[in-house]
Coordinates of C-alpha atoms in Angstrom, one line a residue:
M114 CA 14.8 12.2 -11.6
T115 CA 13.7 15.8 -12.1
H116 CA 10.0 16.5 -12.0
L117 CA 8.7 17.6 -15.4
V118 CA 5.5 19.3 -14.4
H119 CA 6.0 21.3 -11.2
Q120 CA 9.5 22.8 -11.3
N121 CA 9.1 26.0 -9.3
W122 CA 8.6 25.3 -5.6
R123 CA 6.1 27.6 -4.0
N124 CA 7.3 30.2 -1.5
C125 CA 5.2 31.7 1.4
E126 CA 3.3 34.1 -0.8
A127 CA 2.5 31.4 -3.4
W128 CA 1.1 29.2 -0.7
K129 CA -1.0 32.1 0.7
S130 CA -2.2 32.9 -2.8
S131 CA -3.4 29.3 -3.3
G132 CA -5.5 29.6 -0.1
L133 CA -3.2 27.4 2.0
P134 CA -1.1 29.8 4.1
L135 CA 1.8 28.3 6.1
S136 CA 2.9 29.4 9.5
T137 CA 6.5 30.2 8.5
T138 CA 8.2 33.3 7.3
S139 CA 10.9 31.3 5.6
D140 CA 10.5 31.0 1.9
E141 CA 13.1 28.2 1.9
A142 CA 11.1 26.2 4.4
A143 CA 7.9 26.8 2.3
K144 CA 9.7 25.7 -0.9
M145 CA 11.1 22.6 0.7
F146 CA 7.7 21.7 2.1
D147 CA 6.4 21.9 -1.5
A148 CA 9.4 19.7 -2.7
C149 CA 8.6 17.1 0.0
L150 CA 4.9 17.1 -0.9
T151 CA 5.6 16.8 -4.6
Q152 CA 8.0 13.9 -4.2
Y153 CA 5.6 12.1 -1.8
V154 CA 2.7 12.4 -4.2
G155 CA 5.0 11.5 -7.2
W156 CA 6.8 8.6 -5.4
Y157 CA 10.2 9.8 -6.5
N158 CA 13.3 11.5 -5.3
D159 CA 14.2 14.8 -7.0
E160 CA 17.9 15.1 -7.4
S161 CA 17.8 18.9 -7.4
V162 CA 16.9 18.9 -3.7
D163 CA 18.8 15.7 -2.7
G164 CA 15.6 13.6 -2.7
I165 CA 12.8 13.6 -0.1
E166 CA 15.2 13.2 2.8
G167 CA 17.3 16.1 1.6
A168 CA 14.2 18.3 1.2
L169 CA 13.1 17.4 4.7
S170 CA 16.5 18.3 6.1
K171 CA 16.6 21.6 4.2
M172 CA 13.1 22.4 5.4
T173 CA 13.9 21.8 9.0
N174 CA 17.2 23.7 8.9
A175 CA 15.4 26.7 7.3
D176 CA 12.8 26.8 10.1
P177 CA 13.1 24.3 12.9
N178 CA 9.8 25.5 14.4
F179 CA 7.8 25.2 11.1
L180 CA 4.7 23.3 12.3
M181 CA 3.7 21.9 8.9
G182 CA 7.3 20.8 8.4
H183 CA 6.9 18.6 11.5
V184 CA 3.5 17.4 10.3
M185 CA 5.2 16.4 7.0
S186 CA 8.2 14.7 8.6
V187 CA 6.2 12.8 11.2
G188 CA 3.4 12.0 8.7
L189 CA 5.8 10.5 6.1
E190 CA 7.4 8.3 8.8
M191 CA 3.9 7.3 9.9
M192 CA 2.7 6.4 6.4
A193 CA 5.8 4.3 5.7
T194 CA 4.3 1.9 8.4
A195 CA 7.8 1.0 9.7
K196 CA 7.8 2.9 13.0
T197 CA 5.3 2.9 15.8
T198 CA 5.2 5.2 18.9
R199 CA 4.3 2.1 20.9
L200 CA 7.9 0.8 20.5
D201 CA 10.0 3.6 19.1
T202 CA 10.9 6.2 21.7
S203 CA 12.5 8.6 19.2
F204 CA 9.5 8.6 17.0
R205 CA 7.3 9.2 20.0
Q206 CA 9.4 12.2 20.9
D207 CA 9.0 13.5 17.3
V208 CA 5.2 13.4 17.7
D209 CA 5.5 15.1 21.1
A210 CA 7.6 17.9 19.6
M211 CA 5.0 18.4 16.9
L212 CA 2.2 18.7 19.5
K213 CA 4.2 21.2 21.5
L214 CA 4.7 23.5 18.5
A215 CA 0.9 23.3 17.7
K216 CA 0.2 25.2 20.9
N217 CA 1.7 28.4 19.4
N218 CA -0.9 31.1 18.8
H219 CA 0.3 32.0 15.2
V220 CA -0.6 28.6 13.6
T221 CA -3.8 28.3 11.7
E222 CA -6.8 26.0 12.5
R223 CA -6.1 24.0 9.4
E224 CA -2.6 23.3 10.6
K225 CA -3.8 22.4 14.1
K226 CA -6.2 19.9 12.5
H227 CA -3.3 18.3 10.6
V228 CA -1.5 17.9 13.8
E229 CA -4.5 16.3 15.5
A230 CA -5.0 13.9 12.6
V231 CA -1.3 12.8 12.6
K232 CA -1.5 12.2 16.4
L233 CA -4.7 10.2 16.0
W234 CA -3.1 8.1 13.2
S235 CA 0.1 7.5 15.3
D236 CA -2.2 6.2 18.1
G237 CA -3.9 3.8 15.8
K238 CA -7.1 5.8 15.3
M239 CA -6.7 5.8 11.6
D240 CA -10.4 6.2 10.9
D241 CA -10.7 9.3 13.1
A242 CA -7.6 10.7 11.4
A243 CA -9.1 10.3 8.0
Y244 CA -12.3 12.0 9.2
L245 CA -10.2 15.1 10.3
W246 CA -8.4 15.2 7.0
E247 CA -11.7 15.1 5.2
D248 CA -12.9 17.9 7.5
I249 CA -9.9 20.0 6.3
L250 CA -10.8 19.2 2.7
I251 CA -14.3 20.6 3.1
S252 CA -12.9 24.1 3.5
Y253 CA -9.6 23.5 1.8
P254 CA -10.1 21.2 -1.2
L255 CA -6.7 22.1 -2.6
D256 CA -4.9 20.8 0.4
M257 CA -3.0 17.9 -1.3
L258 CA -1.3 16.8 1.9
A259 CA -4.7 16.2 3.6
L260 CA -5.9 14.5 0.5
K261 CA -2.9 12.2 0.1
F262 CA -2.8 11.3 3.8
A263 CA -6.5 10.4 3.7
H264 CA -5.9 8.5 0.4
D265 CA -3.2 6.3 1.9
T266 CA -5.2 5.8 5.1
Y267 CA -8.2 4.5 3.1
F268 CA -5.9 2.2 1.2
Y269 CA -4.3 0.8 4.4
N270 CA -7.7 0.0 5.8
G271 CA -9.6 -1.3 2.8
L272 CA -12.0 1.6 2.7
Q273 CA -12.6 1.5 -1.0
Y274 CA -15.5 3.8 -1.6
E275 CA -14.0 6.4 0.7
L276 CA -10.9 6.1 -1.5
M277 CA -12.9 6.9 -4.6
D278 CA -15.2 9.5 -3.0
S279 CA -12.5 11.5 -1.3
T280 CA -10.9 12.5 -4.7
A281 CA -14.3 12.8 -6.4
R282 CA -15.4 15.5 -3.9
V283 CA -12.4 17.8 -4.5
L284 CA -12.0 17.3 -8.3
P285 CA -14.4 20.1 -9.3
H286 CA -12.2 22.6 -7.3
W287 CA -9.0 21.7 -9.1
K288 CA -7.8 23.2 -12.4
E289 CA -5.4 21.6 -14.9
D290 CA -2.8 24.4 -14.5
M291 CA -2.6 23.9 -10.7
P292 CA 0.5 22.2 -9.3
L293 CA 0.1 18.5 -8.7
Y294 CA -3.2 18.3 -10.7
G295 CA -1.9 15.4 -12.9
Y296 CA -1.2 13.3 -9.8
L297 CA -4.7 13.8 -8.7
M298 CA -5.8 11.8 -11.8
G299 CA -3.8 8.8 -10.7
M300 CA -5.2 9.0 -7.2
H301 CA -8.8 9.2 -8.4
S302 CA -8.2 6.5 -10.9
F303 CA -7.0 4.1 -8.2
G304 CA -10.3 4.7 -6.2
L305 CA -12.2 3.8 -9.4
V306 CA -10.2 0.6 -9.9
E307 CA -10.8 -0.5 -6.3
T308 CA -14.6 0.0 -6.8
N309 CA -14.6 -1.9 -10.1
H310 CA -15.1 1.1 -12.4
F311 CA -12.4 -0.3 -14.7
Q312 CA -13.2 1.6 -17.9
E313 CA -13.4 5.0 -16.3
A314 CA -10.3 4.2 -14.2
E315 CA -8.3 3.5 -17.3
R316 CA -9.4 6.7 -18.9
V317 CA -8.6 8.9 -15.9
A318 CA -5.2 7.2 -15.4
K319 CA -4.2 7.7 -19.0
K320 CA -5.2 11.4 -18.7
G321 CA -2.7 11.6 -15.8
L322 CA -0.1 10.0 -18.0
E323 CA -0.8 12.5 -20.8
I324 CA 0.0 15.3 -18.3
N325 CA 3.1 13.6 -17.0
R326 CA 4.3 10.3 -18.4
H327 CA 6.5 9.9 -15.2
D328 CA 3.4 9.6 -13.0
S329 CA 4.0 6.2 -11.5
W330 CA 0.7 6.1 -9.6
S331 CA -1.2 6.5 -12.8
T332 CA 0.9 3.8 -14.3
H333 CA 0.1 1.7 -11.3
S334 CA -3.6 2.3 -11.7
V335 CA -3.5 1.2 -15.4
A336 CA -1.6 -1.9 -14.2
H337 CA -4.4 -2.7 -11.8
V338 CA -7.0 -2.4 -14.6
F339 CA -5.1 -4.9 -16.8
E340 CA -4.7 -7.3 -13.9
M341 CA -8.3 -7.1 -12.7
T342 CA -9.7 -7.5 -16.2
G343 CA -7.4 -10.4 -17.1
R344 CA -5.4 -8.6 -19.8
A345 CA -2.0 -10.0 -18.9
D346 CA -0.5 -9.7 -22.3
E347 CA -1.5 -6.0 -22.6
G348 CA -0.2 -5.5 -19.1
I349 CA 3.2 -6.9 -19.9
A350 CA 3.4 -4.9 -23.1
F351 CA 2.4 -1.7 -21.3
M352 CA 4.8 -2.1 -18.4
S353 CA 7.8 -3.0 -20.7
K354 CA 7.0 -0.1 -23.1
T355 CA 6.8 2.5 -20.3
V356 CA 9.5 1.1 -17.9
A357 CA 11.9 4.0 -18.6
D358 CA 9.2 6.4 -17.5
W359 CA 8.1 4.9 -14.2
S360 CA 11.2 3.0 -12.9
P361 CA 13.0 6.2 -11.8
C362 CA 10.1 6.7 -9.3
E363 CA 11.9 4.4 -7.0
M364 CA 9.4 4.6 -4.1
L365 CA 6.8 2.8 -6.3
A366 CA 9.0 1.1 -8.9
C367 CA 9.2 -2.2 -6.9
H368 CA 5.4 -2.4 -6.7
N369 CA 5.0 -1.7 -10.4
F370 CA 7.5 -4.5 -11.1
W371 CA 5.4 -6.7 -8.9
H372 CA 2.4 -6.0 -11.1
W373 CA 4.5 -6.9 -14.1
A374 CA 5.5 -10.2 -12.4
V375 CA 1.9 -11.0 -11.5
Y376 CA 1.0 -11.0 -15.2
H377 CA 3.7 -13.6 -15.8
V378 CA 2.4 -15.8 -12.9
D379 CA -1.1 -15.6 -14.3
K380 CA 0.2 -16.9 -17.6
G381 CA 2.3 -19.6 -15.9
E382 CA 5.5 -17.9 -17.1
Y383 CA 7.4 -18.4 -13.8
S384 CA 10.9 -17.7 -15.0
G385 CA 9.7 -14.3 -16.1
A386 CA 8.3 -13.6 -12.7
L387 CA 11.4 -14.9 -11.0
D388 CA 13.6 -12.7 -13.1
L389 CA 11.7 -9.6 -12.1
L390 CA 11.7 -10.7 -8.5
D391 CA 15.5 -11.2 -8.4
D392 CA 16.6 -8.3 -10.6
Q393 CA 14.2 -5.7 -9.5
M394 CA 12.0 -6.4 -6.4
I395 CA 14.4 -8.1 -4.0
A396 CA 17.2 -5.8 -5.1
S397 CA 14.9 -2.8 -4.4
F398 CA 13.8 -4.1 -1.0
K399 CA 17.5 -4.7 0.0
K400 CA 18.2 -1.1 -0.9
S401 CA 15.1 0.6 0.6
G402 CA 14.0 -1.6 3.5
A403 CA 10.5 -0.2 2.8
M404 CA 7.5 -2.1 4.1
F405 CA 5.8 -1.7 0.7
D406 CA 8.7 -3.4 -1.0
M407 CA 8.7 -6.1 1.7
I408 CA 5.1 -6.9 1.0
D409 CA 5.7 -7.2 -2.7
A410 CA 8.7 -9.6 -2.3
C411 CA 6.9 -11.8 0.2
S412 CA 3.7 -11.9 -1.8
M413 CA 5.5 -12.8 -5.0
L414 CA 7.5 -15.6 -3.4
Y415 CA 4.4 -17.0 -1.7
R416 CA 2.3 -16.9 -5.0
L417 CA 5.1 -18.7 -6.8
E418 CA 5.3 -21.4 -4.1
L419 CA 1.5 -21.8 -4.3
E420 CA 2.0 -22.5 -8.0
G421 CA 4.5 -25.2 -7.1
V422 CA 7.6 -23.2 -8.0
D423 CA 10.7 -24.0 -5.9
V424 CA 11.8 -20.5 -5.1
G425 CA 14.7 -21.7 -2.9
L426 CA 15.4 -21.1 0.8
K427 CA 18.0 -18.4 0.1
R428 CA 15.5 -16.0 -1.3
W429 CA 13.3 -16.4 1.7
E430 CA 16.2 -16.0 4.1
D431 CA 17.3 -12.8 2.4
I432 CA 13.8 -11.4 2.7
Y433 CA 13.4 -12.6 6.3
E434 CA 16.5 -10.8 7.5
M435 CA 15.0 -7.6 6.3
C436 CA 11.6 -8.4 7.9
R437 CA 12.9 -9.6 11.2
P438 CA 13.2 -6.2 13.0
H439 CA 9.5 -5.6 12.4
I440 CA 8.1 -8.8 13.9
D441 CA 6.6 -7.0 16.9
D442 CA 5.5 -3.8 15.2
H443 CA 1.9 -4.7 14.5
I444 CA 1.2 -1.4 12.7
L445 CA -1.0 -3.0 10.0
L446 CA -2.4 -6.5 9.9
F447 CA -1.7 -6.6 6.2
N448 CA 2.0 -6.1 6.9
D449 CA 1.9 -8.7 9.7
L450 CA 0.6 -11.5 7.5
H451 CA 3.3 -10.9 4.9
L452 CA 5.9 -10.9 7.7
L453 CA 4.6 -14.3 8.8
M454 CA 5.0 -15.5 5.2
A455 CA 8.7 -14.6 5.4
C456 CA 9.1 -16.4 8.8
L457 CA 7.5 -19.6 7.4
G458 CA 9.3 -19.4 4.0
A459 CA 12.6 -19.0 5.8
K460 CA 11.8 -22.0 8.0
K461 CA 11.9 -19.8 11.2
R462 CA 9.2 -21.7 13.0
E463 CA 10.3 -20.5 16.4
V464 CA 10.1 -16.9 15.2
A465 CA 6.7 -17.6 13.7
Q466 CA 5.5 -18.9 17.1
A467 CA 7.0 -15.8 18.8
F468 CA 5.2 -13.7 16.2
M469 CA 1.9 -15.3 17.1
A470 CA 2.4 -14.8 20.8
S471 CA 3.2 -11.2 20.2
L472 CA 0.1 -10.7 18.0
R473 CA -2.1 -12.3 20.6
Q474 CA -0.7 -10.0 23.2
F475 CA -1.2 -7.0 20.9
V476 CA -4.9 -7.6 20.5
E477 CA -5.6 -7.9 24.2
N478 CA -6.6 -4.2 24.3
E479 CA -9.0 -3.4 21.5
S480 CA -8.4 0.3 21.2
D481 CA -7.5 0.8 17.6
M482 CA -8.5 -0.4 14.1
N483 CA -5.6 -2.7 13.7
Q484 CA -6.1 -4.4 17.0
V485 CA -9.8 -4.9 16.2
A486 CA -9.0 -6.4 12.8
S487 CA -6.2 -8.6 14.1
K488 CA -8.5 -10.0 16.8
K489 CA -11.6 -10.4 14.6
F490 CA -9.9 -12.3 11.8
G491 CA -6.2 -11.7 11.7
I492 CA -5.2 -14.3 14.2
A493 CA -7.4 -16.9 12.4
M494 CA -5.8 -16.1 9.1
A495 CA -2.3 -16.3 10.6
E496 CA -3.2 -19.7 12.1
A497 CA -4.3 -20.8 8.7
F498 CA -0.9 -20.1 7.2
I499 CA 0.8 -22.0 10.0
A500 CA -1.6 -25.0 9.5
Y501 CA -0.9 -25.0 5.8
D502 CA 2.8 -24.9 6.5
D503 CA 2.3 -27.9 8.8
G504 CA 0.5 -29.8 6.0
D505 CA -2.9 -29.6 7.9
Y506 CA -4.7 -28.3 4.8
A507 CA -8.1 -29.1 6.1
R508 CA -7.6 -26.9 9.1
A509 CA -6.2 -24.1 7.0
V510 CA -9.4 -24.2 4.9
E511 CA -11.7 -24.1 7.9
L512 CA -9.8 -21.2 9.4
A513 CA -9.4 -19.1 6.2
N514 CA -12.9 -19.8 4.7
K515 CA -14.7 -18.4 7.8
V516 CA -12.9 -15.0 7.6
R517 CA -12.3 -14.5 3.9
Y518 CA -15.0 -11.9 3.5
Q519 CA -13.6 -9.9 6.4
L520 CA -10.1 -9.6 4.8
L521 CA -11.0 -6.4 3.1
M522 CA -10.7 -4.7 6.5
M523 CA -7.0 -5.3 6.6
G524 CA -6.4 -3.1 3.6
G525 CA -4.3 -3.4 0.6
S526 CA -5.7 -3.6 -2.9
N527 CA -8.0 -6.2 -4.5
A528 CA -5.0 -7.3 -6.5
Q529 CA -2.8 -7.7 -3.4
R530 CA -5.4 -9.5 -1.3
D531 CA -5.8 -12.0 -4.1
V532 CA -2.9 -14.0 -2.6
F533 CA -5.2 -14.9 0.3
H534 CA -7.9 -16.1 -2.0
L535 CA -5.4 -18.2 -3.9
F536 CA -4.1 -19.5 -0.6
L537 CA -7.6 -20.8 0.2
V538 CA -8.0 -22.4 -3.2
H539 CA -4.7 -24.3 -2.9
A540 CA -5.4 -25.3 0.7
A541 CA -8.8 -26.7 -0.5
L542 CA -7.1 -28.5 -3.4
K543 CA -4.7 -30.2 -1.0
S544 CA -7.1 -31.0 1.7
D545 CA -8.1 -34.6 2.3
Q546 CA -11.7 -33.7 2.6
P547 CA -13.9 -34.1 -0.5
K548 CA -16.1 -31.2 0.5
H549 CA -13.1 -28.9 0.3
H550 CA -12.4 -30.1 -3.2
K551 CA -15.9 -28.9 -4.2
L552 CA -15.2 -25.7 -2.3
A553 CA -12.0 -25.2 -4.4
R554 CA -14.0 -25.6 -7.6
N555 CA -16.6 -23.1 -6.4
L556 CA -13.9 -20.6 -5.4
I557 CA -12.3 -20.8 -8.8
M558 CA -15.6 -20.3 -10.6
E559 CA -16.1 -17.3 -8.3
R560 CA -12.7 -15.9 -9.3
K561 CA -13.4 -16.7 -13.0
S562 CA -16.6 -14.7 -12.8
A563 CA -14.8 -11.7 -11.4
R564 CA -11.8 -12.0 -13.7
P565 CA -13.0 -13.9 -16.8
G566 CA -9.8 -13.3 -18.7
C567 CA -7.3 -14.6 -16.2
K568 CA -5.5 -17.7 -17.5
M569 CA -4.7 -18.9 -14.0
N570 CA -8.4 -19.7 -13.4
D571 CA -8.5 -22.3 -16.2
R572 CA -5.2 -23.7 -15.0
L573 CA -6.5 -24.2 -11.5
L574 CA -9.8 -25.6 -12.7
G575 CA -7.9 -28.1 -14.8
K576 CA -5.9 -29.1 -11.8
I577 CA -9.0 -29.8 -9.8
L578 CA -10.4 -31.9 -12.7
G579 CA -7.2 -33.8 -13.1
T580 CA -6.7 -34.4 -9.4
H581 CA -10.2 -34.9 -8.0
G582 CA -12.2 -35.6 -11.2
Q583 CA -14.9 -33.0 -10.5

């Protein structure tokens, strides 16, 4: 896919003119930095530079000592949440090399802050990293890399108002003719979605799509609006009508197909969801191995099983084999709980127990955000999944119900975390305790209030009435 809005990569002089000078004299390095940034923000691979990996390689070859090149390279690995300096020696060496280069006198203070922020994030200090990126944005509101790194960090940690405010603060400084402006619309829209400003979110995202119909993050934001407002039919029509525009953005395509499948699950159209799962999501995950794609595949399989669909052991086994190398990573609790779904779905109970032992060991030192979240409520939620798998639904309810309002801290979107809410509903439905049946009804009414148009709510309510006569 070739980008349709920003086709001329910026050289050293162009970066300087925009108020964001780079500590390199290589125009090629500066241009490939722009190419990397644009593809990262746009979630796609540009064939003209051999994709994001090709641009990274060209940038490094042009200037091996380009500090922001190292920030970009390490930062992208970091944001992919598939590597940790705690376990990966090579990745730790990459971080150390970046820190060494930052000691050079000719680098700017802005660049040094980027280095410090990336180091903090790699150490698990994600909140401190985001604070530094925001500090950069006070003086350099056009620094899209700082904005995008902060944006992803807020998303990973459930910091919804920070997600919205971060883009709102810089918007007045941007002009429509600036490179990457259109993508800023999608980012701002997503913050609006997560803080329940659905009408404004839809308007802003559609403005982004008017600028660039290939903006998959703006498409993604519109998909969220349809899901959160219970407009499944509109969502299916929108995704199918625009699929040729956003599907080439392969770094986000799997997730957009996930949203499409969620609409089908809401309507009880399970074959439609399975078709998208098999033909698009699992195929994408097998190709990319990306954690984002892993989460989507696990989440969809688990949602379907909650609905009583026999997804088959083979699907879970295929996903598990891709997940297995990350069992001990513990980079994000959100990832961990989806990895556990894969272990349980593939009937790997010994691995699930080993995962729990690893997670308990991980939280012994409460030194970063993920350790705190995992200790505070993550282990309890993981134990709830295991109890449910054991058929001890009452225990699953007691464990999950106590921590359900804390789950926001593990990150992900409101739409993604809904699987945990649905898990609690189904556990309460299956429990042998009458008080849990009443809880299930209350939880559904709560969900019906938040998403009045969702057909799943009425289906679940009918199930309670039919099974327990409430």
